[in-house]
Coordinates of C-alpha atoms in Angstrom, one line a residue:
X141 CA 25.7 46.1 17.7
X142 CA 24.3 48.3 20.6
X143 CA 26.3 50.9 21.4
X144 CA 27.0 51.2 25.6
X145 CA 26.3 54.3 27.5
X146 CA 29.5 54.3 29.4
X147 CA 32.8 52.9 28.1
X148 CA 36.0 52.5 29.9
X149 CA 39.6 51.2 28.4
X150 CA 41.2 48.7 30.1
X151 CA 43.8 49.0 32.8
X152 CA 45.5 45.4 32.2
X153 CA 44.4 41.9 30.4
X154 CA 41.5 41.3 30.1
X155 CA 39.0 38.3 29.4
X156 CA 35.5 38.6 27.2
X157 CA 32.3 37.6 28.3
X158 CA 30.0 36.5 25.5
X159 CA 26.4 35.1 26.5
X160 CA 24.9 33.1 23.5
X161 CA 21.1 33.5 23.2
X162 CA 18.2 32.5 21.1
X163 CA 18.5 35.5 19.7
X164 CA 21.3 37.8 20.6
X165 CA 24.6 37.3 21.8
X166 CA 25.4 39.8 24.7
X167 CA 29.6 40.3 25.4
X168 CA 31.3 41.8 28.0
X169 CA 35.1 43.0 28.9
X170 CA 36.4 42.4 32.4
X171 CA 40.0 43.5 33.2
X172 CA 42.2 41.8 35.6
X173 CA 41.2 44.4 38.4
X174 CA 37.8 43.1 38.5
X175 CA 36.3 46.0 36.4
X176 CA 33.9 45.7 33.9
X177 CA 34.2 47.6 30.9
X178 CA 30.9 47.9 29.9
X179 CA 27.9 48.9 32.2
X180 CA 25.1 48.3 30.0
X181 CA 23.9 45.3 27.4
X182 CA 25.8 45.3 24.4
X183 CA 24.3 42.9 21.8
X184 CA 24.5 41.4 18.4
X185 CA 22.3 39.0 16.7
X186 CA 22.9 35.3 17.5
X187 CA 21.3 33.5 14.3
X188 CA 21.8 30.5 15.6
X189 CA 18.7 29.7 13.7
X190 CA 20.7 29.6 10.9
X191 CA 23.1 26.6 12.4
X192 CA 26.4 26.6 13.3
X193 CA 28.4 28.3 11.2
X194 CA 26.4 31.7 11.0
X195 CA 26.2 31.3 14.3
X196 CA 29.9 31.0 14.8
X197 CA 30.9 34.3 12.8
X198 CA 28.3 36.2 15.3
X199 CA 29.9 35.4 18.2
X200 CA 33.0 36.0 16.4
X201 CA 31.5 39.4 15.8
X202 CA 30.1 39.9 19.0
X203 CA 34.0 39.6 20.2
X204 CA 35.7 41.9 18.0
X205 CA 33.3 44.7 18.2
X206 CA 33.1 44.4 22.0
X207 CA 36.9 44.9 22.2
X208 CA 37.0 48.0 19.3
X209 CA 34.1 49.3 21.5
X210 CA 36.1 49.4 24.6
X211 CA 39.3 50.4 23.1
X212 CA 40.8 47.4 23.6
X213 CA 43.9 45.8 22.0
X214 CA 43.5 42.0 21.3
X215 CA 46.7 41.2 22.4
X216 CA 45.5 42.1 25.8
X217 CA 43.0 39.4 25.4
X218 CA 43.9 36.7 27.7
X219 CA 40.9 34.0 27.1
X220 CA 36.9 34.1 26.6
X221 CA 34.3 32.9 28.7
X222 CA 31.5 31.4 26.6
X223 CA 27.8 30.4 27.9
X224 CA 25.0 28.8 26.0
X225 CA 21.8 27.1 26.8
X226 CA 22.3 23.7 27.7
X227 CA 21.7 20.5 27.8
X228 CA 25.5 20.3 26.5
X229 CA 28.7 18.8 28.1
X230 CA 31.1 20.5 30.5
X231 CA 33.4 21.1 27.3
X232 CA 30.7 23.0 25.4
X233 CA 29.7 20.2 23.3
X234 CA 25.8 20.6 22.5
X235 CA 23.9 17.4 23.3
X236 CA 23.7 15.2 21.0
X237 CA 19.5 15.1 20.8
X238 CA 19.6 19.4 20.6
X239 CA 18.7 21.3 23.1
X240 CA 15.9 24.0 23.1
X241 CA 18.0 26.8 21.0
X242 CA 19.9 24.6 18.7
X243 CA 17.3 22.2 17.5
X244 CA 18.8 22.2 14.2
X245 CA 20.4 18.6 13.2
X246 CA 23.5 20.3 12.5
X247 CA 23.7 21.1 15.8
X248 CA 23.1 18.1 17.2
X249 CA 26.8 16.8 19.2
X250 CA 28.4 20.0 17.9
X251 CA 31.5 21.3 19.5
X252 CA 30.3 25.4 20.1
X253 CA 33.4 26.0 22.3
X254 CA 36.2 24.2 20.3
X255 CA 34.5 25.7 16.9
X256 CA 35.1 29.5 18.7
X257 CA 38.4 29.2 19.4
X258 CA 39.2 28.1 16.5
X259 CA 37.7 30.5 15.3
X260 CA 39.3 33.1 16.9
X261 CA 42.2 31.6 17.8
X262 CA 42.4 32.2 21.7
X263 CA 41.6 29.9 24.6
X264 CA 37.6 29.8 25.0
X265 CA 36.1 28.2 28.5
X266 CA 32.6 27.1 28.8
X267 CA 29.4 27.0 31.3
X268 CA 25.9 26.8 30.5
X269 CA 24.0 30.0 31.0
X270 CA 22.5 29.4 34.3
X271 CA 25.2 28.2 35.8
X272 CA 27.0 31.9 34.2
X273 CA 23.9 33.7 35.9
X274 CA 24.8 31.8 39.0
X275 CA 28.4 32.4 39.4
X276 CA 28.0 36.5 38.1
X277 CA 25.8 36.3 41.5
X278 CA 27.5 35.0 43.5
X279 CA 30.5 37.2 42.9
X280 CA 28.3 39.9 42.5
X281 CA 27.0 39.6 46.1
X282 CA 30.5 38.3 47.9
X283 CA 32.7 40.9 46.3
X284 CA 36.0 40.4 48.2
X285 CA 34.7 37.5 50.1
X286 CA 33.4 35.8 46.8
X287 CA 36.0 33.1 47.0
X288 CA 35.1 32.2 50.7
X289 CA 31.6 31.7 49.8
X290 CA 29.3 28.9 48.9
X291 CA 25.7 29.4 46.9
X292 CA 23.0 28.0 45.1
X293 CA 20.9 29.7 42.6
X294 CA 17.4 29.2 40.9
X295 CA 16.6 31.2 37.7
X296 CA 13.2 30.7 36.6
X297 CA 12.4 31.2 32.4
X298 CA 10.8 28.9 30.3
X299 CA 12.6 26.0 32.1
X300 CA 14.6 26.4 35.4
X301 CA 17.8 26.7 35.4
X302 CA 20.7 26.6 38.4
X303 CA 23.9 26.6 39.6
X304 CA 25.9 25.5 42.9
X305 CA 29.3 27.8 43.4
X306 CA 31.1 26.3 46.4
X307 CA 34.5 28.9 47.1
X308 CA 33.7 31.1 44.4
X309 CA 33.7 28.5 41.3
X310 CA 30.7 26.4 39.4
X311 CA 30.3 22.9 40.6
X312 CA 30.2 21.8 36.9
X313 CA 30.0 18.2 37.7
X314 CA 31.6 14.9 36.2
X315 CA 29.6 15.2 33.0
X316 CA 29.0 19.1 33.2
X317 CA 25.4 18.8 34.3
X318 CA 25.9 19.3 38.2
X319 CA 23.3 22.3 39.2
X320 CA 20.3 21.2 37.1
X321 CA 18.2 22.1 40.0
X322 CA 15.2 22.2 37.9
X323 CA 15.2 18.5 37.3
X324 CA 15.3 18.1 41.2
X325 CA 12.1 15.9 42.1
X326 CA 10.8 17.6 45.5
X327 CA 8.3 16.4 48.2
X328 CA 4.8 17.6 46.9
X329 CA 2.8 17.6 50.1
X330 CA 2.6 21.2 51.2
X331 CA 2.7 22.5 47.4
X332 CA -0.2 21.2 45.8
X333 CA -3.8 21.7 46.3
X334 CA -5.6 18.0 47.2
X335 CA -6.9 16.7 43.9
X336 CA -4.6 18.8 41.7
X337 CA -3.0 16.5 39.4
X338 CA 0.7 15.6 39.9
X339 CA 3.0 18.1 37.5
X340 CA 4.7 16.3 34.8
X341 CA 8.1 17.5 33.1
X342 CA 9.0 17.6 29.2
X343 CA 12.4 15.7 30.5
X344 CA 9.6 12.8 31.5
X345 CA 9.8 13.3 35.1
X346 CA 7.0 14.1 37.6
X347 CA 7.3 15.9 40.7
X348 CA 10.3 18.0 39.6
X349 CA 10.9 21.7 40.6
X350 CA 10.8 23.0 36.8
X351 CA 7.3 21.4 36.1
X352 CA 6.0 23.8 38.6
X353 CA 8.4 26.7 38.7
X354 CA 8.7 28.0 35.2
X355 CA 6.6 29.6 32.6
X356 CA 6.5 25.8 30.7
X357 CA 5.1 24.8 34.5
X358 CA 2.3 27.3 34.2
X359 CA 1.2 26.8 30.6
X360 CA 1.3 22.7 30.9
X361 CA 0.2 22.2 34.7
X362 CA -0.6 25.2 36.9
X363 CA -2.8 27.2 35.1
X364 CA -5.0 24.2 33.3
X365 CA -5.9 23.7 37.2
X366 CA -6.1 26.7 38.4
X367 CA -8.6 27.8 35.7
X368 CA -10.7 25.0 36.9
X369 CA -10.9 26.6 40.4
X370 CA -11.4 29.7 38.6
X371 CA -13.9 28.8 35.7
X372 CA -15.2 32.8 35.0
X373 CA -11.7 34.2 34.9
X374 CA -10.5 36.6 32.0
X375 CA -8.0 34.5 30.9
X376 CA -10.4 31.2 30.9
X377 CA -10.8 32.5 27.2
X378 CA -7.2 33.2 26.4
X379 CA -5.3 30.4 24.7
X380 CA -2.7 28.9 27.2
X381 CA 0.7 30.4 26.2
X382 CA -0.6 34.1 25.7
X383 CA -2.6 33.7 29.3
X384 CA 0.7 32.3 30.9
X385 CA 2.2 35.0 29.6
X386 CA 0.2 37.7 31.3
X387 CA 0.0 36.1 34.9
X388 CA 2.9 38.0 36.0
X389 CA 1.2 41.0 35.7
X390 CA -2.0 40.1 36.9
X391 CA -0.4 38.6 40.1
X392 CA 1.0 42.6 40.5
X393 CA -2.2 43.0 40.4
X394 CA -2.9 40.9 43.5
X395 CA -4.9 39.1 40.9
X396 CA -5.6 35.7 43.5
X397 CA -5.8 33.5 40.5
X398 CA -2.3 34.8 39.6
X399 CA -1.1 34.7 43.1
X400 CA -2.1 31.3 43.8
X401 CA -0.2 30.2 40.9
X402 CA 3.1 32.0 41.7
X403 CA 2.8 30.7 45.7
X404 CA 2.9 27.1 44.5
X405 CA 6.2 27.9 42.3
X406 CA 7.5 29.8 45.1
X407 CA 6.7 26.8 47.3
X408 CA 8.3 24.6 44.8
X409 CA 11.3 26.5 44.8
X410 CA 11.7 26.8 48.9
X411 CA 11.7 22.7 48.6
X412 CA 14.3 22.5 46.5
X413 CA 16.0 25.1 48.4
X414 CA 15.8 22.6 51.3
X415 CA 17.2 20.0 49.6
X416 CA 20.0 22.2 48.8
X417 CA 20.8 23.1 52.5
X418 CA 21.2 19.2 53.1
X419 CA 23.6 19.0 50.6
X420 CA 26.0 22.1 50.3
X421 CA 24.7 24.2 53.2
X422 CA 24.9 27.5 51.2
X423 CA 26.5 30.5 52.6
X424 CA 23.4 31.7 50.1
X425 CA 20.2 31.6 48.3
X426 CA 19.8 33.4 45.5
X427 CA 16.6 33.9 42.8
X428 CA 16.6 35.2 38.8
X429 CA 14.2 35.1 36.4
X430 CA 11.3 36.7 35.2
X431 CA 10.4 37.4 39.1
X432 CA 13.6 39.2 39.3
X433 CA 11.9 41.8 36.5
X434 CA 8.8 42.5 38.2
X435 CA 7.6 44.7 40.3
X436 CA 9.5 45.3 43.6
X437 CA 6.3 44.5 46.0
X438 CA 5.8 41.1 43.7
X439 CA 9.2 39.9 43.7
X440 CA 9.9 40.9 47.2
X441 CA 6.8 38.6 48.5
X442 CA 8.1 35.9 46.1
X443 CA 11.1 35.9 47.7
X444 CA 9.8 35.7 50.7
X445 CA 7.3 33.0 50.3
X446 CA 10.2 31.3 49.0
X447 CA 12.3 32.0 52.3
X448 CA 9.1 31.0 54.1
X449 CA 8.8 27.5 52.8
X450 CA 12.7 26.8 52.9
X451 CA 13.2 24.6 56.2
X452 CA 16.6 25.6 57.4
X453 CA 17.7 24.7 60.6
X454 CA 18.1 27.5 63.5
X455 CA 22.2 28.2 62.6
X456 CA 21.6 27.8 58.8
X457 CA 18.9 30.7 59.3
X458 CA 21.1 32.7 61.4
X459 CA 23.8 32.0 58.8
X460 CA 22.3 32.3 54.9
X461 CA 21.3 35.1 52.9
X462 CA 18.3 34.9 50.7
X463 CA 18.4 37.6 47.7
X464 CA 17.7 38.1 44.0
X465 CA 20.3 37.7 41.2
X466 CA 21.6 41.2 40.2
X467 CA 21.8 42.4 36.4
X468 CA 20.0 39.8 35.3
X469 CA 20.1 41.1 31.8
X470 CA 23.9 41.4 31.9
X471 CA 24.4 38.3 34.4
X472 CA 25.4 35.3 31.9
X473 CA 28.2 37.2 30.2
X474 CA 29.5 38.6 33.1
X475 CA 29.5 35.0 35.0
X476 CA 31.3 33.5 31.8
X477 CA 33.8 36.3 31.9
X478 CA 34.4 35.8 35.5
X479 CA 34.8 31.9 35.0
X480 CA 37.5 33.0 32.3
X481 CA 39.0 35.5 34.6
X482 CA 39.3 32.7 37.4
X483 CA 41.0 30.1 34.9
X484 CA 43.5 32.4 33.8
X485 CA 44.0 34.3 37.1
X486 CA 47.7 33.9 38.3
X487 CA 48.0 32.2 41.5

């Protein structure tokens, strides 16, 4: 396991963060003051890969060393919070056809959350890893007023993923799959170009924000057309997923290719945003992802196209924020830590 720069022991209980990844796990401590214990990623790998029960004893590892790290007596353990990857069921149940990190059969309908405590034999509560991100922003941009506070966040990867937090806690919904923005079908007019073929989803639908805004967007929909419009660009002879992969740089660049690409997610996003501010009216708007990671010029003009193209009415303008998710690395531990911290949080 990586070993953190700066470590501090706890001054109460305390709850553990674990984020469960493709291919690390990344923990966290966070004492009943609010303070994290860690500043930095701490990781381990996830094998999940390997199936459930390999996968199991990593997180199980990723726990114990994450407390010896930070001096840190188990009894003062109070609960974990646990994210994953979804699709899977407010209780932590994977779905039952997979889900992009746990294709395996085995892991088809399998219990992660009940599995880990059993495992290690202390209460374990469960949010999908957006919805962690989200929440870790939220609080991370509130502070004190966190619980006052309502937001709604994209974060933008291979798929797009989301969260609402209305008074400072995840709106998990009835079957735990409230905030999957990306499968938000959005007005198109205003996005694409005339002639540019409607954008179609791997969950089957068309339209939706995540067939535009996310790197699976670009290589299936955007970029095919784009190259089109663009027939003696550089990465005309680049296979799809490698040229995808190198637009973000290129639009740092000011590459206009690139650029035009990223306005029509960031156009896609400020849609969905709008929809959102019919709905919940959001104290907040908040952005993660790859975007998040670029450079600050880049990312500040894709938040702001996105601003641009969200229609908010003349108090909600005067009343939201509009920022980018802090952390990012370290956001979907330190959501599911915070999620634990609020369950188990006396009154």
């Amino acid at each position: 396991m990586d070993q953190a720069e700066t470590v501090r022991t706890p001054a109460s209980w305390v709850v553990v963060g674990l984020d469960n990844g493709g291919t690390c796990n990344n923990a966290t401590v966070l004492d009943a003051t609010g303070r994290y214990l860690v500043d930095h990623l701490v990781e381990n790998p996830s094998l999940v890969t390997d199936g459930p029960e390999p996968a199991i004893e990593q997180l199980a590892e990723a726990f114990h060393n994450i407390l010896e790290l930070t001096s840190t007596p188990l009894t003062l353990v109070r609960a974990v919070g646990l994210d994953t990857p979804g699709p899977a069921s407010a209780a932590g149940v994977i779905s039952s056809k997979g889900a992009t990190n746990f294709s395996m059969v085995s892991w088809h309908g399998f219990d992660i959350r009940s599995a880990l405590e059993a495992r290690i034999g202390l209460p374990v509560f469960y949010l999908n890893d957006a919805n962690a991100a989200a929440l870790y922003a939220h609080h991370r941009l509130f502070g004190a007023e966190a619980m006052t506070k309502s937001s709604v966040a994209a974060i933008v990867g291979t798929g797009l993923g989301g969260g609402v937090v209305v008074n400072g806690s995840v709106v998990s919904g009835a079957a735990g799959m409230a905030g999957e923005l990306g499968h938000v079908q959005i007005p198109l007019h205003g996005v694409l170009e005339v002639g540019q073929p409607i954008p179609e989803c791997n969950c089957g639908f068309q339209g939706d924000v995540e067939s535009i805004a996310s790197l699976t967007g670009i290589k299936k929909n955007l970029l095919p057309y784009w190259l089109t419009r663009f027939p003696d660009h550089p990465l005309a002879a680049e296979p799809l997923p490698q040229a995808a992969k190198k637009l973000r740089g290129l639009a740092e660049q000011d590459d206009p290719l690139a650029l035009a690409v990223f306005e029509q997610q960031a156009k896609a996003i400020g849609k969905m945003f709008t929809i959102a501010a019919n709905f919940t009216d959001p104290d907040a708007y908040l952005l993660g992802g790859g975007v998040v990671e670029a450079a600050p010029k880049f990312r500040q003009w894709f938040l702001d196209t996105v601003r641009e193209n969200t229609q908010l009415r003349d108090e909600q303008r005067a009343a939201a924020t509009f920022a980018l998710v802090a952390d990012l690395d370290m956001a979907g531990a330190r959501g599911a830590a915070v999620a634990a911290l609020e369950t188990v949080q006396p009154a």
